[in-house]
Coordinates of C-alpha atoms and ligand atoms in Angstrom, one line a residue:
X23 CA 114.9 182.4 96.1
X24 CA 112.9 179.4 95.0
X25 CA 112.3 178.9 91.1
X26 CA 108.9 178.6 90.3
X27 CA 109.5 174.7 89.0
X28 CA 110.5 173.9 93.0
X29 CA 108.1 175.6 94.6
X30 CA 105.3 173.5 92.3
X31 CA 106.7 170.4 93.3
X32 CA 106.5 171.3 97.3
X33 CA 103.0 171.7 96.6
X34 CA 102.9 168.6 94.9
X35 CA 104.3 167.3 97.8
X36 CA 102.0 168.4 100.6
X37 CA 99.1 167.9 98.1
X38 CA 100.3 164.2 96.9
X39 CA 98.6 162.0 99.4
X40 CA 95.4 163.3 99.8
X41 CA 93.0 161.3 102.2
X42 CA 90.8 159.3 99.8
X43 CA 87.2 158.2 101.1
X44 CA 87.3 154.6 100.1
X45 CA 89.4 152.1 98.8
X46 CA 90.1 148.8 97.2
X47 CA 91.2 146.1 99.0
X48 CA 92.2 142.8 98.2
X49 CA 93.0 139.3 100.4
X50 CA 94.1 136.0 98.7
X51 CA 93.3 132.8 100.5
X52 CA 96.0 130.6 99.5
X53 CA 96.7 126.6 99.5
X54 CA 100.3 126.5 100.5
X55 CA 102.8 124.7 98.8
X56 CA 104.5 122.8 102.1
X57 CA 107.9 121.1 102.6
X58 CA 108.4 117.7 102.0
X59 CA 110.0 117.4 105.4
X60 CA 109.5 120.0 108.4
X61 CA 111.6 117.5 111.2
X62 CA 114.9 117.7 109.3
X63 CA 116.7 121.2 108.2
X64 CA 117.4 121.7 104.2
X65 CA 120.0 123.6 102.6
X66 CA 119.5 127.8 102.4
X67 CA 118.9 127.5 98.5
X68 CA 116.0 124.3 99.2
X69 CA 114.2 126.4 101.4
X70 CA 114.1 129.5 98.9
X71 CA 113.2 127.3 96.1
X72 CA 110.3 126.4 98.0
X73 CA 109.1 129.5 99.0
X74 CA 110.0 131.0 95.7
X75 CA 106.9 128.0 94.3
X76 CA 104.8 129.8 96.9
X77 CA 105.6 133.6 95.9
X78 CA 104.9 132.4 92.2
X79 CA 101.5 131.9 93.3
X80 CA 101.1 134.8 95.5
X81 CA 102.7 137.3 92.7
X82 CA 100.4 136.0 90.3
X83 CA 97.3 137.5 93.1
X84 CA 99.5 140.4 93.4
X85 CA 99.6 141.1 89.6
X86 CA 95.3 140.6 89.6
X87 CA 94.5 142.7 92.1
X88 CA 96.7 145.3 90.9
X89 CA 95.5 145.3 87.4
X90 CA 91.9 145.7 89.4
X91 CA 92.7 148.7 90.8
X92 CA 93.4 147.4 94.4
X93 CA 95.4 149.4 97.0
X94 CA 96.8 146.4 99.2
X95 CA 96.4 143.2 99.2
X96 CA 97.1 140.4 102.4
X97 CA 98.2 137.1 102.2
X98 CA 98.1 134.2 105.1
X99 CA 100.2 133.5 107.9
X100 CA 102.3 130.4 107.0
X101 CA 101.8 131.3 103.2
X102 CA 104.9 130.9 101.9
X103 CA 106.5 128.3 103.8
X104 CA 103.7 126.4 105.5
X105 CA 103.5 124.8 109.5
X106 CA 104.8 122.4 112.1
X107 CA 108.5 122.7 112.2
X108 CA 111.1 121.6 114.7
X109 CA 112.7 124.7 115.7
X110 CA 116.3 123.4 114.0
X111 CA 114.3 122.8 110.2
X112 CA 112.4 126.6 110.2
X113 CA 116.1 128.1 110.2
X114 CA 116.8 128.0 106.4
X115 CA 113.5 130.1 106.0
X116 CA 114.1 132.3 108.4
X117 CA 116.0 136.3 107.2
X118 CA 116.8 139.0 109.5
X119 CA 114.2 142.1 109.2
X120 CA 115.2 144.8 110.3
X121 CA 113.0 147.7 112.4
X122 CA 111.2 149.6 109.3
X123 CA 112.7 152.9 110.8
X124 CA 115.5 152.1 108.9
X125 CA 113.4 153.2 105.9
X126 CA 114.7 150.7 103.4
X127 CA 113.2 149.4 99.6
X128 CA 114.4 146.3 99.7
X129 CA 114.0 146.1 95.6
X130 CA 116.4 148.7 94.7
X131 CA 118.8 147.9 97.5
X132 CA 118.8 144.0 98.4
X133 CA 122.0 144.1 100.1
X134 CA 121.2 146.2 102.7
X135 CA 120.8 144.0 105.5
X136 CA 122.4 140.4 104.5
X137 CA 120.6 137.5 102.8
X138 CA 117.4 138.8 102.2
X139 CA 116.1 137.2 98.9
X140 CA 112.2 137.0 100.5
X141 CA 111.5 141.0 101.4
X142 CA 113.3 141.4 98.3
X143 CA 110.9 139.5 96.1
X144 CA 108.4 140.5 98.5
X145 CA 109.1 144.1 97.9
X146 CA 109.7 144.0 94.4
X147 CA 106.2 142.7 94.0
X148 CA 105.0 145.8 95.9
X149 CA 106.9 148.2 94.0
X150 CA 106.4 146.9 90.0
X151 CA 102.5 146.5 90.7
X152 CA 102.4 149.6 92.7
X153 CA 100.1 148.2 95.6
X154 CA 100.6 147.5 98.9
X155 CA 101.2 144.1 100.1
X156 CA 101.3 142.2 103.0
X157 CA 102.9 139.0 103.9
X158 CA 104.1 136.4 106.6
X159 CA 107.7 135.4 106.7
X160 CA 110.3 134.4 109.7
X161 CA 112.8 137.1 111.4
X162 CA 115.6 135.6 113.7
X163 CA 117.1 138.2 115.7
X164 CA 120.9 136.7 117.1
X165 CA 121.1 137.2 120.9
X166 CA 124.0 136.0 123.1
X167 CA 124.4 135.0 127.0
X168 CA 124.1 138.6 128.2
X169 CA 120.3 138.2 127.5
X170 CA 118.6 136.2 130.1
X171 CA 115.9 135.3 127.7
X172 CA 118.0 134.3 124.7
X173 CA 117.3 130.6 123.7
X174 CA 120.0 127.7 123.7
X175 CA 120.8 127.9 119.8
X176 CA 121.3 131.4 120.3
X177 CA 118.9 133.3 118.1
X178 CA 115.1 134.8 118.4
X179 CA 112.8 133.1 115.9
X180 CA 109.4 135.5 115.1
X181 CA 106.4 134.3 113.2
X182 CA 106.7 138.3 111.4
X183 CA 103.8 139.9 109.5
X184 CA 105.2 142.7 107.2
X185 CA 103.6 144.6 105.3
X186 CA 105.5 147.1 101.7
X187 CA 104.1 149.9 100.5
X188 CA 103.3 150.5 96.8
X189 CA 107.0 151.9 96.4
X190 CA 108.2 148.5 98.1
X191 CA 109.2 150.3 101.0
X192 CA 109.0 148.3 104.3
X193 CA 106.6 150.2 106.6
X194 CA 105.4 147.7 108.9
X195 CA 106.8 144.4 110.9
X196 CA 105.4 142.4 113.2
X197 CA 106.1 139.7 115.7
X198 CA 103.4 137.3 116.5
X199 CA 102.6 137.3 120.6
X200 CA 99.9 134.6 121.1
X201 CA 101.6 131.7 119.6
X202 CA 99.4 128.7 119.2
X203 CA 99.4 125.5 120.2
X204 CA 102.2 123.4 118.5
X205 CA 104.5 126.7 117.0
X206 CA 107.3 125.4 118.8
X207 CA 109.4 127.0 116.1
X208 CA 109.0 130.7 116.9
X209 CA 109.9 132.5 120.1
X210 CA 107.5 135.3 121.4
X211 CA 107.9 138.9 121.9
X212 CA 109.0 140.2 125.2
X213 CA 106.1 142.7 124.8
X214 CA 103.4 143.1 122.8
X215 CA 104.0 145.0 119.8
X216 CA 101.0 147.7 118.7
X217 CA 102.2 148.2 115.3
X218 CA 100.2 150.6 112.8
X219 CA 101.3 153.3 109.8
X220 CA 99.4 156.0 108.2
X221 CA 98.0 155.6 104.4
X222 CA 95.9 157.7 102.6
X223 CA 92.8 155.9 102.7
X224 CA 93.3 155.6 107.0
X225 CA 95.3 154.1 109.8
X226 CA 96.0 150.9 109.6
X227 CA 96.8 148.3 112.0
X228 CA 98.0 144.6 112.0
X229 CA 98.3 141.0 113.9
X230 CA 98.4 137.9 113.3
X231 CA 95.7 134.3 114.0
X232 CA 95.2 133.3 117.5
X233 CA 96.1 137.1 118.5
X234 CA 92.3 138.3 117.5
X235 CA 91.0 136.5 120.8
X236 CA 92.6 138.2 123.0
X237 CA 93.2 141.9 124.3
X238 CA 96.7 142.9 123.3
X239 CA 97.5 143.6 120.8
X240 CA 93.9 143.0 118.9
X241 CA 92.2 144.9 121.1
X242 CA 94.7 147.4 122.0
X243 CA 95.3 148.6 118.7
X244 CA 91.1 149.5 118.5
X245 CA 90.6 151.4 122.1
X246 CA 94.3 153.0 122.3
X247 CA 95.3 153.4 118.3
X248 CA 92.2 154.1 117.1
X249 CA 92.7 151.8 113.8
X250 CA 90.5 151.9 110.8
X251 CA 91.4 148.5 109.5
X252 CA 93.5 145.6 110.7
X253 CA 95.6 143.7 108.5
X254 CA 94.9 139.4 109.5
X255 CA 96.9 136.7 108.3
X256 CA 96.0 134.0 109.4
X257 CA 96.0 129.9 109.0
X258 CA 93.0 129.4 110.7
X259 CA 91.5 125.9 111.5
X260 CA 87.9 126.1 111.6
X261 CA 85.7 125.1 114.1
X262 CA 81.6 125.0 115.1
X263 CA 79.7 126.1 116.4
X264 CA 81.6 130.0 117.1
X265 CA 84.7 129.7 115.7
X266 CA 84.5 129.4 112.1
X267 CA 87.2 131.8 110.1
X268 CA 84.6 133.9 108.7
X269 CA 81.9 133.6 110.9
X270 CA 84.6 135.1 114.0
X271 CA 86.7 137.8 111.5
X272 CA 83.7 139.3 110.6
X273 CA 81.9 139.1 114.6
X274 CA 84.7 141.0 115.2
X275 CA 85.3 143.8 112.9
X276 CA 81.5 144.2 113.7
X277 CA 82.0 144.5 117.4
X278 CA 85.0 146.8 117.1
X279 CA 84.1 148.8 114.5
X280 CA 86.7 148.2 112.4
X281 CA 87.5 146.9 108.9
X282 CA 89.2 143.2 108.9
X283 CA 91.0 142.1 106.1
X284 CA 91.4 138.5 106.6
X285 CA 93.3 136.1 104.2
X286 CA 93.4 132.5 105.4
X287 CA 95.8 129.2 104.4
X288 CA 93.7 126.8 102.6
X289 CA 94.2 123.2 103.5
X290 CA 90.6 121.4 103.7
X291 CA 91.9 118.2 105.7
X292 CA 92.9 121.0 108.7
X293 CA 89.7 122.7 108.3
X294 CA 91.0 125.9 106.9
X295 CA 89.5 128.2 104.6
X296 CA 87.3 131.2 105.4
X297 CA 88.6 134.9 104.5
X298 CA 87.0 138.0 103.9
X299 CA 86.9 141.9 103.6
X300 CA 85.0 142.6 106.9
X301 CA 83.8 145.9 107.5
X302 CA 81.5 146.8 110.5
X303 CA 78.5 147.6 109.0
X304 CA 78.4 144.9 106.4
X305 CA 79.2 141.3 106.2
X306 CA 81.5 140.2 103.5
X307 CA 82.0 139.7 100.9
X308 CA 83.8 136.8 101.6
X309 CA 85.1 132.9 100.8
X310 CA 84.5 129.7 102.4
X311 CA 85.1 126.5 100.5
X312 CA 85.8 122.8 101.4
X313 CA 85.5 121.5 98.1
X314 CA 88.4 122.6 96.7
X315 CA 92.1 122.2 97.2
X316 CA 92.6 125.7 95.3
X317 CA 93.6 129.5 96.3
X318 CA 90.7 132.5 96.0
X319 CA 91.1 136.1 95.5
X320 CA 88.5 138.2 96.5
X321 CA 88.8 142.2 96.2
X322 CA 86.4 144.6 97.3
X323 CA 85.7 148.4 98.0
X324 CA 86.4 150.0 101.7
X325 CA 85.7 153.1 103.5
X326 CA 88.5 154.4 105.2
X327 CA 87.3 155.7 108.0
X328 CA 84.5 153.0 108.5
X329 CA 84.0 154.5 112.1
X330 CA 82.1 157.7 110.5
X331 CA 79.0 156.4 109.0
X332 CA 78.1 153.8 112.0
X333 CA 74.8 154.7 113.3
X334 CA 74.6 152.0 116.4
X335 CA 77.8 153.0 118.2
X336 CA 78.9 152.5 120.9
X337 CA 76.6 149.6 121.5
X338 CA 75.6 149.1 125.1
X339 CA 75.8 145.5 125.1
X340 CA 73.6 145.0 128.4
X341 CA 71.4 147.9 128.0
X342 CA 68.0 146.0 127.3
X343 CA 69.3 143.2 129.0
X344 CA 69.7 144.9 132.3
X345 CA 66.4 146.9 131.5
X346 CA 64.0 143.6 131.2
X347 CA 62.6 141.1 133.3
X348 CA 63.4 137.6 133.3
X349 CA 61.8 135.5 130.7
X350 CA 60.9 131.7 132.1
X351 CA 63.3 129.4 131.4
X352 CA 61.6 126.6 130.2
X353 CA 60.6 123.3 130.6
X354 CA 63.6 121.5 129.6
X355 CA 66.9 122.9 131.1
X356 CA 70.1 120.9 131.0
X357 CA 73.9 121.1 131.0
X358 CA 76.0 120.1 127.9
X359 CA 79.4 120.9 126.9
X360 CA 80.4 123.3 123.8
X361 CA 84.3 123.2 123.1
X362 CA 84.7 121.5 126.7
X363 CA 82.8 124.7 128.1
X364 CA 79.6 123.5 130.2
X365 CA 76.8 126.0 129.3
X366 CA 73.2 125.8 130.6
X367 CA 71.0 125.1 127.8
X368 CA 67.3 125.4 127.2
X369 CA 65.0 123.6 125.1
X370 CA 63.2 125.8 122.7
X371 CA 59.8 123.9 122.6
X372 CA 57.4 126.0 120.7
X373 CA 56.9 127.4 117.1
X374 CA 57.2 130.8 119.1
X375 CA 58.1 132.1 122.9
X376 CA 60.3 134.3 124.9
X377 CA 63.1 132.5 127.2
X378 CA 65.4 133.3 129.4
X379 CA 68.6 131.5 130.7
X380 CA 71.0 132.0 133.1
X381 CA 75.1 131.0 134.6
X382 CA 77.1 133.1 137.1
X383 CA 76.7 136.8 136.6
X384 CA 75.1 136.4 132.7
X385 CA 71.6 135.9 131.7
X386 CA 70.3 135.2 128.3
X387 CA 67.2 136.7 126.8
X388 CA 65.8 135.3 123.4
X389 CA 62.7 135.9 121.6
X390 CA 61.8 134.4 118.7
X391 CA 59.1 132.7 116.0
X392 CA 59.7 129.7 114.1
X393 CA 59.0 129.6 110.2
X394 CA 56.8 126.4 108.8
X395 CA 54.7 123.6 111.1
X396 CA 56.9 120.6 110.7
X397 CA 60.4 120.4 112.4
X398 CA 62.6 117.5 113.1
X399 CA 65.6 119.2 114.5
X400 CA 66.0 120.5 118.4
X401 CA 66.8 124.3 118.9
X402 CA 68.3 125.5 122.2
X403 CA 69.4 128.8 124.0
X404 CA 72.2 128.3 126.0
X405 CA 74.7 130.7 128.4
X406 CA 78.4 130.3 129.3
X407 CA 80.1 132.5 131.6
X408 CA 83.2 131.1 132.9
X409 CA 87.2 130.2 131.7
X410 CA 87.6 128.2 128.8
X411 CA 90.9 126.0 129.1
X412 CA 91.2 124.1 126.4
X413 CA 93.5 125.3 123.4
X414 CA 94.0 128.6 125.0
X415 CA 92.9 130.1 128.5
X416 CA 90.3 132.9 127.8
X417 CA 87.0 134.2 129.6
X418 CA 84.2 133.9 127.7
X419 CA 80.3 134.9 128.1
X420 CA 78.6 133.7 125.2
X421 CA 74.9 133.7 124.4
X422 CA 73.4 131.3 122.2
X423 CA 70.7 130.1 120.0
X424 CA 71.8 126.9 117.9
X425 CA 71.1 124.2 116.5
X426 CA 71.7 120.4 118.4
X427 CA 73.6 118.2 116.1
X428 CA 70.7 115.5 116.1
X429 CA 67.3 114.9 117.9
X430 CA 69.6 113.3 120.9
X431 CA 69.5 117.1 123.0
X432 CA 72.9 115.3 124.5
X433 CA 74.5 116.6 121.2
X434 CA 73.7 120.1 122.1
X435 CA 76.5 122.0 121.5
X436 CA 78.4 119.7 118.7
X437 CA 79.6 120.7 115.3
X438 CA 76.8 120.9 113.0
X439 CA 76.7 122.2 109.2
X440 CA 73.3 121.6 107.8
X441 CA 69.7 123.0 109.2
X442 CA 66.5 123.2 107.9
X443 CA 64.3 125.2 110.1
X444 CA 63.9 128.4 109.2
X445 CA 63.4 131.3 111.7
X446 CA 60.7 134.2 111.0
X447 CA 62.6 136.4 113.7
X448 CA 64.6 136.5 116.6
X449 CA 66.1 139.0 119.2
X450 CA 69.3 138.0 121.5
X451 CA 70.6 139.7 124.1
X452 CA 72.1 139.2 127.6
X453 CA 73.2 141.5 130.4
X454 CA 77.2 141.1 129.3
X455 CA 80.1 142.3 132.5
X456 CA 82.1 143.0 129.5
X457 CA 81.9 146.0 126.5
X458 CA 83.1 143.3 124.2
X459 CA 80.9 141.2 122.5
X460 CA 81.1 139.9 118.7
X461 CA 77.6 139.1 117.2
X462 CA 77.7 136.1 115.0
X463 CA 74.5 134.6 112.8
X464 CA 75.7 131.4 110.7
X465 CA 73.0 129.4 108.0
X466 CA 73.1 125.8 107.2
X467 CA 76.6 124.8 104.9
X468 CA 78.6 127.5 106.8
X469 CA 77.0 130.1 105.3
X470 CA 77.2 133.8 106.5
X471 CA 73.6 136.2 107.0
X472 CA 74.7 138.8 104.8
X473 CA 72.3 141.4 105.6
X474 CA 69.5 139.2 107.8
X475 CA 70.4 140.5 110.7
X476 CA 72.0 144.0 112.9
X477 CA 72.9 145.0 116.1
X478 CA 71.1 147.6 117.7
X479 CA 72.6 149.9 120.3
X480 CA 71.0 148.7 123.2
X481 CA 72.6 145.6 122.4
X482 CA 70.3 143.4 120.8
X483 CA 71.1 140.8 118.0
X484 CA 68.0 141.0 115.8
X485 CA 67.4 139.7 112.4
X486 CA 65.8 141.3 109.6
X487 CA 65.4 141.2 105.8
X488 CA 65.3 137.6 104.2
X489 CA 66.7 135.7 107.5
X490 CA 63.1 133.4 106.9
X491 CA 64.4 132.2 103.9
X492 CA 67.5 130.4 105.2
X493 CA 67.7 127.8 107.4
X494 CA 69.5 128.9 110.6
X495 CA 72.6 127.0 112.2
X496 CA 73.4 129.3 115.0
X497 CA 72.9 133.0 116.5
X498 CA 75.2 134.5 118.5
X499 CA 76.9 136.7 120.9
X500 CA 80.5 135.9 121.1
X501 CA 81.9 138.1 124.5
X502 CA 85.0 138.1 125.8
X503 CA 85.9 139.2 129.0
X504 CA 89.5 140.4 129.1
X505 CA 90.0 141.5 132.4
X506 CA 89.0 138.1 134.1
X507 CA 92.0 136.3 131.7
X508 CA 94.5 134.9 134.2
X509 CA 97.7 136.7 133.9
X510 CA 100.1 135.3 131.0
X511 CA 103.0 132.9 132.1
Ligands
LIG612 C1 97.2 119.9 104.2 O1 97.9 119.8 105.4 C2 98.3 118.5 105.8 C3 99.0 118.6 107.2 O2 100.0 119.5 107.2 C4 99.2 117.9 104.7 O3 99.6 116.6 105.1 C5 98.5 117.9 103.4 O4 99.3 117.5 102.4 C6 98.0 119.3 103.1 N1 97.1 119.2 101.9 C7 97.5 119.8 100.7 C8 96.5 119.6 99.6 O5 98.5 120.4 100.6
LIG613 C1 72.2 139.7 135.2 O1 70.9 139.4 135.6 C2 70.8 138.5 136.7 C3 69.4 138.1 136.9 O2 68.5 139.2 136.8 C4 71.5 139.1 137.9 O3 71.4 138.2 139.0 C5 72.9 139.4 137.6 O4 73.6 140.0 138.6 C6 73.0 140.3 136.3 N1 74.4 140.5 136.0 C7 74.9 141.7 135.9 C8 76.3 141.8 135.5 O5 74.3 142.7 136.2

């Protein structure tokens, strides 16, 4: 027999999760708090007493977004503990997490596992504020002879993304695979790991930084897991003209369809700051500023299942491409490098005109008009289709309309932050090899197009709504072909 009082909380149960449409989502970009000294190791209780002046920080976002309603909030890679150790001085930060199969709360039982005074706070913060939260800390994993891969001092080191739900539960860990350049501290996974858990407001998937440009387990986690959102810390280091933190993040939840919730370390004299709630239909809202040396919150509503209500998918990236002749190309073609790639550039002469431009298998189509008579800035489409080598190896087929960084067309393809020509339209599009292709359109001071321009599904970037109003730094399409990546070493 089951008394009535039982058989109300089973349907309590069953009942007690119920998929919610939308939800509130919060990421905190944060200026870390670094060590004095990354070369040399410090004692255990050092270490923690540093990254306890970092959690005092992130708790107090914790506690804001909380009181706000918010669901979950992210906060960066290297957030609590900051960058560039010797592998020898990231040890007293590092604690063992264990596999969150283990179903532990690290608030109410600490012990559990060994030293674990991080996920505890961590978990605590969760649990008391009843949100999710997500964070970046070390795991070490010990490992012995037996293990061909296990590293002289004897342990695994993992740049680890975890994530607590609102009971402080640990539900998700993850080991960073595409280490960059200089993270000589941290060991990488033997595999890729596809991490995701279910919440009531959608499937939810994470990785970390230099991951999002490449296929697994970014990409991966779209086509095979069918995520909603991704989870992205990240300590990002901006760079023009296509890699700018929030210029990229939100490229790419646009391309996959997916929401990207992307909290960046803040550190102006490394170029980082940029994060955002990405979602694919909409830019933003988001945060970029290099006049400050202090953290941001930003919160903001989701759907959960952002997939449902887009209108243009799948996109056929090469659809009108493939479909129209070639424009001319111009009077004025030329070769210049972009990030030590050499694309084929155009010069775009004329208040209005069609052009197209070619390289290898890609060809680049651009219409356009021109807003206002006088101009003292040069405008060119360019095309890359080929490896880029230079921090990371990655095939790229990019098409672009940007800005040269002065009259001088040899500066085609440099970092530039300010414009002043103003573009009445434009339509971009090129007959990509690839089904992977992130539209970006940046304004002068690093500034996003919030609703100047969409992707239509026969693949064309066009603009629309008050894009003549803004002067215009760069348009673009960002692709990346996997398959042509040379195989990892
Ligand atoms: C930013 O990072 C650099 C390099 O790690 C560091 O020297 C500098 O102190 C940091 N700036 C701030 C404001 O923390
Ligand atoms: C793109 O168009 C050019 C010129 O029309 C053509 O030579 C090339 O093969 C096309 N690329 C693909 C992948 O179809």
């Amino acid at each position: 027999m089951i008394r009535a009082g039982t058989l109300i909380s089973l349907l309590f149960c069953i009942a007690g999760n119920p998929p919610v449409e939308k939800f509130l989502a919060a990421v905190y970009e944060h200026a870390v708090i670094l060590p004095e000294d990354t070369g040399t190791p410090v004692s255990p209780q050092e270490a923690l007493d540093l990254m306890n002046k970092n959690m005092d920080i992130l708790e107090k976002a914790v506690q804001t977004a909380a009181k706000q309603d918010a669901h979950l909030i992210v906060t960066p890679e290297d957030g609590i503990y900051g960058w560039r150790f010797t592998r020898k001085a990231i040890l007293p930060y590092l604690e063992d997490i264990p596999d969150p199969s283990v179903n532990w709360i690290p608030c109410t039982d600490p012990k559990r596992f060994g030293r674990a005074p991080v996920q505890t706070r961590l978990s605590c913060m969760a649990r008391k504020n009843s949100i999710y939260v997500v964070a970046n800390i070390g795991d070490k994993k010990l490992c012995d002879a037996t293990d061909v891969g296990c590293p002289d001092d004897g342990q695994y080191n993992y740049n680890t993304a975890v994530v607590y739900d609102s009971d402080g539960k640990l539900v998700a860990r993850y080991h960073k695979y595409n280490l960059f350049l200089g993270e000589v501290q941290f060991n990488v996974p033997s595999k890729p790991e596809l991490v995701t858990f279910d919440t009531p407001f959608g499937k939810f998937g994470i990785f970390i930084c230099f991951d999002l440009l490449f296929y697994d387990p970014a990409v991966a986690l779209v086509v095979q897991h069918n995520v909603d959102t991704v989870l992205f810390p990240t300590a990002w280091m901006n760079l023009l003209p296509h890699l700018t933190a929030i210029e990229f993040h939100s490229a790419w939840a646009m391309g996959m369809g997916v929401n990207l919730l992307s909290a960046n370390t803040h550190n102006t004299s490394m170029r980082m700051t940029g994060s955002g709630i990405f979602s694919p239909n909409e830019v933003g809202p988001y945060y970029y500023n290099m006049n400050t040396e202090e953290g941001h919150l930003l919160i903001s509503v989701l759907q959960s299942k952002p997939r449902n209500s887009l209108s243009n998918f799948p996109i056929s990236w090469n659809q009108y491409a493939s479909h129209i002749r070639n424009h001319p190309s111009g009077n004025n073609v030329f070769n210049g490098y972009l990030f030590d790639d050499l694309y084929a550039f155009t010069e775009i002469t004329d208040l209005q005109g069609r052009y197209t431009i070619c390289q290898n298998h890609l060809c680049c189509h651009l219409e356009y008009r021109i807003a206002g008579e006088d101009r003292d800035e040069v405008y060119v489409l360019g095309v890359f289709d080929g490896l880029h080598v230079v921090e990371g190896v990655y095939y790229l087929q990019v098409c672009t309309l940007l800005k040269c960084q002065s009259m001088d067309i040899s500066s085609c393809g440099e970092s530039v932050e300010t414009a002043s020509t103003r573009f009445e339209s434009f339509s971009l599009s090129g007959n990509f090899s690839t089904s992977f292709v992130f539209p970006e359109v940046l304004l002068t001071n690093v500034d996003l197009a919030r609703g100047m321009f969409q992707v239509i599904n026969d693949g064309r970037l066009i603009s629309k709504g008050d894009i003549s109003q803004y002067p215009l730094l760069s348009a673009t399409l960002f692709g990346r072909w996997y398959e042509k990546d040379p195989p990892r070493k």
